[in-house]
mmCIF file of C-alpha atoms in Angstrom:
data_model
loop_
_atom_site.group_PDB
_atom_site.id
_atom_site.type_symbol
_atom_site.label_atom_id
_atom_site.label_comp_id
_atom_site.label_asym_id
_atom_site.label_seq_id
_atom_site.Cartn_x
_atom_site.Cartn_y
_atom_site.Cartn_z
ATOM 1 C CA MET A 215 23.137 -22.967 -31.393
ATOM 2 C CA THR A 216 23.370 -25.711 -28.800
ATOM 3 C CA THR A 217 20.570 -28.090 -27.918
ATOM 4 C CA ASP A 218 19.965 -26.253 -24.622
ATOM 5 C CA GLU A 219 19.749 -22.888 -26.400
ATOM 6 C CA LEU A 220 17.309 -24.350 -28.916
ATOM 7 C CA LYS A 221 15.132 -25.764 -26.122
ATOM 8 C CA GLN A 222 15.103 -22.334 -24.450
ATOM 9 C CA PHE A 223 14.252 -20.641 -27.752
ATOM 10 C CA CYS A 224 11.298 -22.983 -28.304
ATOM 11 C CA ALA A 225 10.015 -22.512 -24.761
ATOM 12 C CA ALA A 226 10.280 -18.709 -25.040
ATOM 13 C CA LEU A 227 7.790 -18.452 -27.902
ATOM 14 C CA PRO A 228 4.412 -16.969 -26.861
ATOM 15 C CA GLY A 229 2.165 -19.595 -25.271
ATOM 16 C CA ALA A 230 4.694 -22.382 -25.826
ATOM 17 C CA GLN A 231 5.348 -25.036 -23.245
ATOM 18 C CA ALA A 232 7.619 -28.053 -23.052
ATOM 19 C CA VAL A 233 6.205 -31.409 -21.990
ATOM 20 C CA LEU A 234 8.466 -34.349 -21.167
ATOM 21 C CA TYR A 235 7.181 -37.801 -22.105
ATOM 22 C CA GLY A 236 9.003 -40.761 -20.605
ATOM 23 C CA PRO A 237 9.238 -44.342 -21.880
ATOM 24 C CA PRO A 238 8.340 -45.589 -24.387
ATOM 25 C CA SER A 239 8.205 -42.247 -26.233
ATOM 26 C CA ASN A 240 11.188 -40.533 -24.579
ATOM 27 C CA ILE A 241 10.576 -37.127 -26.126
ATOM 28 C CA LEU A 242 10.548 -33.509 -25.000
ATOM 29 C CA LEU A 243 7.591 -32.023 -26.858
ATOM 30 C CA CYS A 244 7.223 -28.301 -27.581
ATOM 31 C CA GLU A 245 3.609 -27.299 -28.059
ATOM 32 C CA VAL A 246 1.281 -24.336 -28.110
ATOM 33 C CA SER A 247 -2.300 -24.897 -26.888
ATOM 34 C CA GLY A 248 -1.982 -28.633 -27.509
ATOM 35 C CA LYS A 249 -0.555 -28.310 -31.032
ATOM 36 C CA LYS A 250 2.997 -29.585 -31.331
ATOM 37 C CA PHE A 251 5.557 -27.644 -33.313
ATOM 38 C CA ALA A 252 8.840 -29.353 -32.338
ATOM 39 C CA TYR A 253 10.269 -32.187 -30.289
ATOM 40 C CA PHE A 254 13.569 -33.561 -29.057
ATOM 41 C CA LYS A 255 14.364 -37.257 -28.676
ATOM 42 C CA THR A 256 15.676 -37.770 -25.125
ATOM 43 C CA SER A 257 16.973 -41.350 -25.231
ATOM 44 C CA ALA A 258 19.961 -43.047 -26.838
ATOM 45 C CA PRO A 259 20.903 -43.711 -29.600
ATOM 46 C CA GLU A 260 19.124 -40.664 -31.045
ATOM 47 C CA GLN A 261 19.491 -38.413 -28.021
ATOM 48 C CA TRP A 262 18.791 -34.716 -28.683
ATOM 49 C CA ARG A 263 17.809 -35.143 -32.298
ATOM 50 C CA PHE A 264 15.437 -32.327 -33.105
ATOM 51 C CA SER A 265 12.286 -32.593 -35.229
ATOM 52 C CA LEU A 266 9.925 -29.943 -36.549
ATOM 53 C CA ARG A 267 7.267 -29.394 -39.193
ATOM 54 C CA VAL A 268 8.046 -27.630 -42.480
ATOM 55 C CA SER A 269 6.230 -26.819 -45.718
ATOM 56 C CA ALA A 270 6.095 -29.410 -48.502
ATOM 57 C CA GLU A 271 8.551 -27.407 -50.622
ATOM 58 C CA ARG A 272 10.980 -26.951 -47.772
ATOM 59 C CA PHE A 273 10.677 -30.645 -46.865
ATOM 60 C CA ILE A 274 12.130 -31.605 -50.244
ATOM 61 C CA GLU A 275 14.853 -28.960 -49.944
ATOM 62 C CA LEU A 276 15.835 -29.920 -46.395
ATOM 63 C CA THR A 277 15.845 -33.688 -46.820
ATOM 64 C CA ASP A 278 18.427 -33.262 -49.587
ATOM 65 C CA MET A 279 20.817 -31.649 -47.083
ATOM 66 C CA PRO A 280 23.264 -33.817 -45.117
ATOM 67 C CA GLY A 281 22.287 -34.108 -41.455
ATOM 68 C CA ILE A 282 18.541 -33.731 -42.095
ATOM 69 C CA LYS A 283 16.184 -36.608 -42.769
ATOM 70 C CA PRO A 284 12.432 -37.245 -42.755
ATOM 71 C CA ALA A 285 11.192 -37.666 -39.199
ATOM 72 C CA ARG A 286 10.347 -41.220 -38.229
ATOM 73 C CA TYR A 287 6.585 -41.829 -38.489
ATOM 74 C CA MET A 288 5.985 -38.087 -39.078
ATOM 75 C CA GLY A 289 7.772 -37.621 -42.410
ATOM 76 C CA ARG A 290 4.541 -38.083 -44.329
ATOM 77 C CA PHE A 291 3.248 -34.969 -42.555
ATOM 78 C CA HIS A 292 6.348 -32.975 -43.620
ATOM 79 C CA TRP A 293 8.277 -33.270 -40.360
ATOM 80 C CA VAL A 294 12.069 -33.382 -40.578
ATOM 81 C CA THR A 295 14.706 -34.495 -38.077
ATOM 82 C CA ILE A 296 17.924 -32.535 -37.644
ATOM 83 C CA VAL A 297 20.546 -34.972 -36.416
ATOM 84 C CA ASP A 298 22.982 -32.419 -34.940
ATOM 85 C CA VAL A 299 21.655 -28.897 -34.345
ATOM 86 C CA ALA A 300 25.155 -27.528 -33.678
ATOM 87 C CA ARG A 301 26.030 -28.013 -37.367
ATOM 88 C CA PHE A 302 23.443 -25.450 -38.503
ATOM 89 C CA PRO A 303 23.504 -21.652 -38.115
ATOM 90 C CA ALA A 304 21.460 -20.314 -35.206
ATOM 91 C CA ASP A 305 19.440 -17.901 -37.353
ATOM 92 C CA TYR A 306 18.523 -20.696 -39.784
ATOM 93 C CA LEU A 307 17.301 -22.934 -36.956
ATOM 94 C CA ALA A 308 15.370 -20.025 -35.444
ATOM 95 C CA GLU A 309 13.669 -19.405 -38.793
ATOM 96 C CA LEU A 310 12.651 -23.072 -39.067
ATOM 97 C CA VAL A 311 11.285 -23.104 -35.504
ATOM 98 C CA ARG A 312 9.337 -19.860 -36.020
ATOM 99 C CA ASP A 313 7.800 -21.286 -39.201
ATOM 100 C CA SER A 314 6.796 -24.517 -37.456
ATOM 101 C CA TYR A 315 5.396 -22.509 -34.532
ATOM 102 C CA ALA A 316 3.412 -20.291 -36.934
ATOM 103 C CA ARG A 317 1.922 -23.400 -38.569
ATOM 104 C CA ALA A 318 0.820 -24.692 -35.160
ATOM 105 C CA VAL A 319 -0.684 -21.326 -34.177
ATOM 106 C CA ALA A 320 -2.505 -21.045 -37.515
ATOM 107 C CA SER A 321 -4.266 -24.355 -36.800
ATOM 108 C CA LEU A 322 -5.676 -23.049 -33.506
ATOM 109 C CA THR A 323 -9.145 -21.585 -33.116
ATOM 110 C CA ARG A 324 -9.585 -17.829 -33.139
ATOM 111 C CA ALA A 325 -10.213 -17.827 -29.377
ATOM 112 C CA GLN A 326 -7.027 -19.835 -28.707
ATOM 113 C CA ARG A 327 -4.977 -17.467 -30.888
ATOM 114 C CA ALA A 328 -6.426 -14.473 -29.048
ATOM 115 C CA ALA A 329 -5.517 -16.018 -25.696
ATOM 116 C CA ILE A 330 -1.901 -16.360 -26.824
ATOM 117 C CA ALA A 331 -1.580 -12.808 -28.145
#
């Protein structure tokens, strides 16, 4: 899966939207009703690195894999950064994004979840 395909996949999830933040953040944030579930770094030297939230168990599993590291400033909240998305199978990335999206949706109020569905 390319970076563009991954961005399209994230944006296609129900109620999801992409918000571009310029300097100093330089990120493309994917969120649902104000709750973020993924983001891309848009500036060099980390351009198009992809970060998302995972469970505590999966955080330990993923950070042991080459090409995945704890997300800067967000690692303590179980966010990981995938350095090169092209190195990972598309279905595996889709599963990680769906899980992160589900965590964001679960933190919404009942009314917000109903509005999405």
